[in-house]
PDB file of C-alpha atoms and ligand atoms in Angstrom:
ATOM      1  CA  MET A1123      -9.651  76.094  58.085  1.00  0.00           C
ATOM      2  CA  ASP A1124     -10.051  77.622  61.280  1.00  0.00           C
ATOM      3  CA  THR A1125      -8.793  75.156  63.369  1.00  0.00           C
ATOM      4  CA  GLN A1126      -5.614  74.136  65.415  1.00  0.00           C
ATOM      5  CA  ILE A1127      -3.823  71.493  67.208  1.00  0.00           C
ATOM      6  CA  ILE A1128      -3.118  72.437  70.506  1.00  0.00           C
ATOM      7  CA  GLN A1129      -0.529  70.895  72.504  1.00  0.00           C
ATOM      8  CA  PHE A1130      -1.177  70.511  76.281  1.00  0.00           C
ATOM      9  CA  GLN A1131       1.671  70.829  78.672  1.00  0.00           C
ATOM     10  CA  ASN A1132       1.676  67.692  80.453  1.00  0.00           C
ATOM     11  CA  HIS A1133       2.673  68.280  84.069  1.00  0.00           C
ATOM     12  CA  ALA A1134       4.127  64.790  84.867  1.00  0.00           C
ATOM     13  CA  ASP A1135       5.624  63.306  87.842  1.00  0.00           C
ATOM     14  CA  ASP A1136       6.235  60.178  89.951  1.00  0.00           C
ATOM     15  CA  ARG A1137       2.408  61.087  91.303  1.00  0.00           C
ATOM     16  CA  GLY A1138       0.815  60.959  88.037  1.00  0.00           C
ATOM     17  CA  SER A1139      -0.204  63.289  85.280  1.00  0.00           C
ATOM     18  CA  LEU A1140      -1.713  66.924  85.279  1.00  0.00           C
ATOM     19  CA  ILE A1141      -3.225  68.919  82.351  1.00  0.00           C
ATOM     20  CA  VAL A1142      -3.972  72.734  82.288  1.00  0.00           C
ATOM     21  CA  ALA A1143      -6.481  74.694  79.528  1.00  0.00           C
ATOM     22  CA  GLU A1144      -6.007  78.032  80.582  1.00  0.00           C
ATOM     23  CA  TYR A1145      -7.787  80.906  79.062  1.00  0.00           C
ATOM     24  CA  GLU A1146      -5.612  82.779  76.973  1.00  0.00           C
ATOM     25  CA  LYS A1147      -2.686  80.352  77.576  1.00  0.00           C
ATOM     26  CA  GLU A1148      -4.052  76.909  75.404  1.00  0.00           C
ATOM     27  CA  ILE A1149      -7.540  78.461  74.911  1.00  0.00           C
ATOM     28  CA  PRO A1150      -8.588  81.707  72.636  1.00  0.00           C
ATOM     29  CA  PHE A1151     -11.984  82.025  74.347  1.00  0.00           C
ATOM     30  CA  LEU A1152     -13.564  82.103  77.899  1.00  0.00           C
ATOM     31  CA  VAL A1153     -15.589  78.790  78.262  1.00  0.00           C
ATOM     32  CA  LYS A1154     -18.880  78.848  79.013  1.00  0.00           C
ATOM     33  CA  ARG A1155     -20.197  75.479  78.717  1.00  0.00           C
ATOM     34  CA  ILE A1156     -18.515  72.481  78.984  1.00  0.00           C
ATOM     35  CA  TYR A1157     -19.904  68.585  77.947  1.00  0.00           C
ATOM     36  CA  TYR A1158     -18.271  64.918  77.278  1.00  0.00           C
ATOM     37  CA  ILE A1159     -19.258  62.360  75.174  1.00  0.00           C
ATOM     38  CA  TYR A1160     -19.116  58.697  76.505  1.00  0.00           C
ATOM     39  CA  ASP A1161     -20.378  55.234  75.892  1.00  0.00           C
ATOM     40  CA  VAL A1162     -20.299  55.526  71.614  1.00  0.00           C
ATOM     41  CA  SER A1163     -19.976  52.165  69.878  1.00  0.00           C
ATOM     42  CA  ASP A1164     -17.259  52.330  67.018  1.00  0.00           C
ATOM     43  CA  ASP A1165     -20.262  52.589  64.501  1.00  0.00           C
ATOM     44  CA  LYS A1166     -22.056  55.366  65.576  1.00  0.00           C
ATOM     45  CA  HIS A1167     -20.960  58.652  64.285  1.00  0.00           C
ATOM     46  CA  ARG A1168     -21.780  62.090  65.740  1.00  0.00           C
ATOM     47  CA  GLY A1169     -21.869  65.823  65.006  1.00  0.00           C
ATOM     48  CA  PHE A1170     -22.970  66.537  60.925  1.00  0.00           C
ATOM     49  CA  HIS A1171     -22.966  69.980  62.302  1.00  0.00           C
ATOM     50  CA  SER A1172     -21.535  73.792  61.918  1.00  0.00           C
ATOM     51  CA  HIS A1173     -21.735  76.429  64.225  1.00  0.00           C
ATOM     52  CA  LYS A1174     -22.411  80.444  63.570  1.00  0.00           C
ATOM     53  CA  ASP A1175     -21.155  81.850  66.497  1.00  0.00           C
ATOM     54  CA  LEU A1176     -19.998  78.712  68.372  1.00  0.00           C
ATOM     55  CA  LEU A1177     -15.827  78.205  69.243  1.00  0.00           C
ATOM     56  CA  GLN A1178     -15.227  74.732  70.741  1.00  0.00           C
ATOM     57  CA  VAL A1179     -12.433  73.132  72.004  1.00  0.00           C
ATOM     58  CA  TYR A1180     -12.577  69.072  71.946  1.00  0.00           C
ATOM     59  CA  ILE A1181      -9.935  66.842  73.851  1.00  0.00           C
ATOM     60  CA  ALA A1182      -9.924  63.393  74.289  1.00  0.00           C
ATOM     61  CA  ILE A1183      -9.146  62.780  77.774  1.00  0.00           C
ATOM     62  CA  HIS A1184      -9.788  58.753  77.318  1.00  0.00           C
ATOM     63  CA  GLY A1185      -9.547  56.605  74.766  1.00  0.00           C
ATOM     64  CA  SER A1186      -9.463  58.167  71.192  1.00  0.00           C
ATOM     65  CA  LEU A1187     -11.384  59.024  67.993  1.00  0.00           C
ATOM     66  CA  LYS A1188     -11.736  60.469  65.104  1.00  0.00           C
ATOM     67  CA  VAL A1189     -13.252  64.251  63.827  1.00  0.00           C
ATOM     68  CA  MET A1190     -13.810  64.930  60.278  1.00  0.00           C
ATOM     69  CA  LEU A1191     -13.062  68.406  59.543  1.00  0.00           C
ATOM     70  CA  ASP A1192     -14.458  70.195  56.268  1.00  0.00           C
ATOM     71  CA  ASP A1193     -14.637  73.911  55.371  1.00  0.00           C
ATOM     72  CA  GLY A1194     -16.441  73.759  51.917  1.00  0.00           C
ATOM     73  CA  LYS A1195     -13.576  73.615  50.604  1.00  0.00           C
ATOM     74  CA  LYS A1196     -11.067  70.744  51.835  1.00  0.00           C
ATOM     75  CA  GLN A1197     -11.641  68.374  54.361  1.00  0.00           C
ATOM     76  CA  GLU A1198      -9.095  66.639  56.700  1.00  0.00           C
ATOM     77  CA  THR A1199      -9.673  64.171  60.036  1.00  0.00           C
ATOM     78  CA  VAL A1200      -7.636  64.357  62.979  1.00  0.00           C
ATOM     79  CA  LEU A1201      -6.995  61.687  65.077  1.00  0.00           C
ATOM     80  CA  LEU A1202      -7.786  62.487  68.829  1.00  0.00           C
ATOM     81  CA  ASP A1203      -6.042  59.915  71.158  1.00  0.00           C
ATOM     82  CA  ASN A1204      -3.991  61.553  73.859  1.00  0.00           C
ATOM     83  CA  PRO A1205      -5.228  64.065  76.577  1.00  0.00           C
ATOM     84  CA  ALA A1206      -2.581  66.331  76.288  1.00  0.00           C
ATOM     85  CA  LYS A1207      -3.797  67.009  72.386  1.00  0.00           C
ATOM     86  CA  GLY A1208      -6.762  69.511  71.617  1.00  0.00           C
ATOM     87  CA  LEU A1209      -8.642  70.454  68.731  1.00  0.00           C
ATOM     88  CA  TYR A1210      -9.893  74.056  68.575  1.00  0.00           C
ATOM     89  CA  ILE A1211     -12.465  74.193  65.946  1.00  0.00           C
ATOM     90  CA  GLY A1212     -13.472  78.105  64.907  1.00  0.00           C
ATOM     91  CA  HIS A1213     -15.762  79.425  62.347  1.00  0.00           C
ATOM     92  CA  ASN A1214     -17.243  78.009  59.194  1.00  0.00           C
ATOM     93  CA  VAL A1215     -15.962  74.487  59.653  1.00  0.00           C
ATOM     94  CA  TRP A1216     -18.402  71.298  59.652  1.00  0.00           C
ATOM     95  CA  ARG A1217     -17.603  68.413  61.661  1.00  0.00           C
ATOM     96  CA  GLU A1218     -18.175  64.396  62.051  1.00  0.00           C
ATOM     97  CA  ILE A1219     -16.545  62.465  65.034  1.00  0.00           C
ATOM     98  CA  PHE A1220     -16.509  58.603  64.763  1.00  0.00           C
ATOM     99  CA  ASP A1221     -14.377  55.686  65.419  1.00  0.00           C
ATOM    100  CA  PHE A1222     -14.501  56.123  69.208  1.00  0.00           C
ATOM    101  CA  SER A1223     -12.740  53.617  71.261  1.00  0.00           C
ATOM    102  CA  LYS A1224     -14.462  51.981  73.306  1.00  0.00           C
ATOM    103  CA  ASP A1225     -13.160  54.203  76.125  1.00  0.00           C
ATOM    104  CA  ALA A1226     -13.421  57.225  74.745  1.00  0.00           C
ATOM    105  CA  VAL A1227     -14.448  60.351  76.372  1.00  0.00           C
ATOM    106  CA  LEU A1228     -14.792  63.304  74.493  1.00  0.00           C
ATOM    107  CA  LEU A1229     -14.552  66.370  76.415  1.00  0.00           C
ATOM    108  CA  VAL A1230     -15.859  69.866  74.957  1.00  0.00           C
ATOM    109  CA  LEU A1231     -14.899  72.887  75.966  1.00  0.00           C
ATOM    110  CA  ALA A1232     -17.294  75.735  74.454  1.00  0.00           C
ATOM    111  CA  SER A1233     -17.649  79.462  73.974  1.00  0.00           C
ATOM    112  CA  GLU A1234     -21.029  80.000  74.366  1.00  0.00           C
ATOM    113  CA  LYS A1235     -24.250  78.409  76.126  1.00  0.00           C
ATOM    114  CA  PHE A1236     -26.137  75.840  74.120  1.00  0.00           C
ATOM    115  CA  SER A1237     -28.390  77.730  71.881  1.00  0.00           C
ATOM    116  CA  GLU A1238     -30.023  75.331  69.087  1.00  0.00           C
ATOM    117  CA  SER A1239     -30.553  77.922  66.969  1.00  0.00           C
ATOM    118  CA  ASP A1240     -26.332  77.984  66.856  1.00  0.00           C
ATOM    119  CA  TYR A1241     -26.140  74.739  64.986  1.00  0.00           C
ATOM    120  CA  ILE A1242     -26.609  74.064  60.907  1.00  0.00           C
ATOM    121  CA  ARG A1243     -27.624  70.694  60.783  1.00  0.00           C
ATOM    122  CA  LYS A1244     -27.947  70.516  57.114  1.00  0.00           C
ATOM    123  CA  TYR A1245     -24.750  69.996  54.820  1.00  0.00           C
ATOM    124  CA  ASN A1246     -26.163  72.385  52.303  1.00  0.00           C
ATOM    125  CA  ASP A1247     -27.351  74.885  54.694  1.00  0.00           C
ATOM    126  CA  PHE A1248     -23.405  75.202  55.707  1.00  0.00           C
ATOM    127  CA  LEU A1249     -22.205  75.271  52.239  1.00  0.00           C
ATOM    128  CA  GLU A1250     -24.808  78.453  51.508  1.00  0.00           C
ATOM    129  CA  SER A1251     -23.737  80.202  54.722  1.00  0.00           C
ATOM    130  CA  ILE A1252     -21.096  79.867  53.886  1.00  0.00           C
ATOM    131  CA  LYS A1253     -20.842  81.519  50.354  1.00  0.00           C
ATOM    132  CA  LYS A1254     -22.577  84.505  52.342  1.00  0.00           C
ATOM    133  CA  THR A1255     -20.014  85.024  55.310  1.00  0.00           C
ATOM    134  CA  ILE A1256     -17.320  84.400  52.867  1.00  0.00           C
ATOM    135  CA  PRO A1257     -17.951  85.851  49.278  1.00  0.00           C
ATOM    136  CA  ASN A1258     -16.300  84.413  46.429  1.00  0.00           C
ATOM    137  CA  THR A1259     -16.526  80.825  47.428  1.00  0.00           C
TER     138      THR A1259
HETATM  139  P1  TYD B2666     -26.646  65.986  69.802  1.00  0.00           P
HETATM  140  O1  TYD B2666     -25.977  67.860  69.044  1.00  0.00           O
HETATM  141  O2  TYD B2666     -27.012  65.431  68.691  1.00  0.00           O
HETATM  142  O3  TYD B2666     -24.822  65.697  69.670  1.00  0.00           O
HETATM  143  P2  TYD B2666     -23.757  65.492  68.899  1.00  0.00           P
HETATM  144  O4  TYD B2666     -23.386  67.311  67.988  1.00  0.00           O
HETATM  145  O5  TYD B2666     -22.674  65.014  69.473  1.00  0.00           O
HETATM  146  O6  TYD B2666     -24.182  65.022  67.836  1.00  0.00           O
HETATM  147  O7  TYD B2666     -27.180  66.301  70.841  1.00  0.00           O
HETATM  148  C1  TYD B2666     -27.513  65.855  71.661  1.00  0.00           C
HETATM  149  C2  TYD B2666     -28.545  66.405  72.236  1.00  0.00           C
HETATM  150  O8  TYD B2666     -27.953  66.877  73.332  1.00  0.00           O
HETATM  151  C3  TYD B2666     -29.023  66.818  72.108  1.00  0.00           C
HETATM  152  O9  TYD B2666     -30.737  66.935  72.085  1.00  0.00           O
HETATM  153  C4  TYD B2666     -29.339  68.518  72.547  1.00  0.00           C
HETATM  154  C5  TYD B2666     -28.442  68.405  73.922  1.00  0.00           C
HETATM  155  N1  TYD B2666     -27.855  69.006  74.013  1.00  0.00           N
HETATM  156  C6  TYD B2666     -27.574  70.034  75.283  1.00  0.00           C
HETATM  157  O10 TYD B2666     -28.945  69.585  75.985  1.00  0.00           O
HETATM  158  N2  TYD B2666     -26.934  70.952  75.443  1.00  0.00           N
HETATM  159  C7  TYD B2666     -25.292  70.957  74.779  1.00  0.00           C
HETATM  160  O11 TYD B2666     -24.681  71.614  75.645  1.00  0.00           O
HETATM  161  C8  TYD B2666     -25.778  70.016  74.044  1.00  0.00           C
HETATM  162  C9  TYD B2666     -24.005  69.608  73.324  1.00  0.00           C
HETATM  163  C10 TYD B2666     -26.389  69.075  73.479  1.00  0.00           C
END
């Protein structure tokens, strides 16, 4: 699966903590857009899509949440519960985000500007798109 956990260095001292996300060190793409999601109640699920070209890094900069990742063959769930932990999500990955703690803030770094046409929002279309891009699946 085209995903990876990113461990950020925490420059912590007696003044507090500072975490850096820098291109080519922790982030493998130039960031053209950021957005953040918060105030999500614990019974709500978000996401339910994949992207054609977009690359992203998710960081729970406060609180915790879970991300279910699916490449059409297998699924795994990642807990993001630390601002020093990032989740890179590459190509051909369906994602669902859930179990937000009350105080959760999900920061998303994105490689492209917003484009609705880059979204695949139906799971069956996602499976079809994988068959086209990855033969023998
Ligand atoms: P949506 O894709 O439903 O969020 P999620 O993937 O977390 O379930 O996005 C919610 C709304 O915000 C939708 O109307 C599209 C809009 N939006 C933008 O205008 N720009 C953006 O960069 C993003 C991520 C969403």
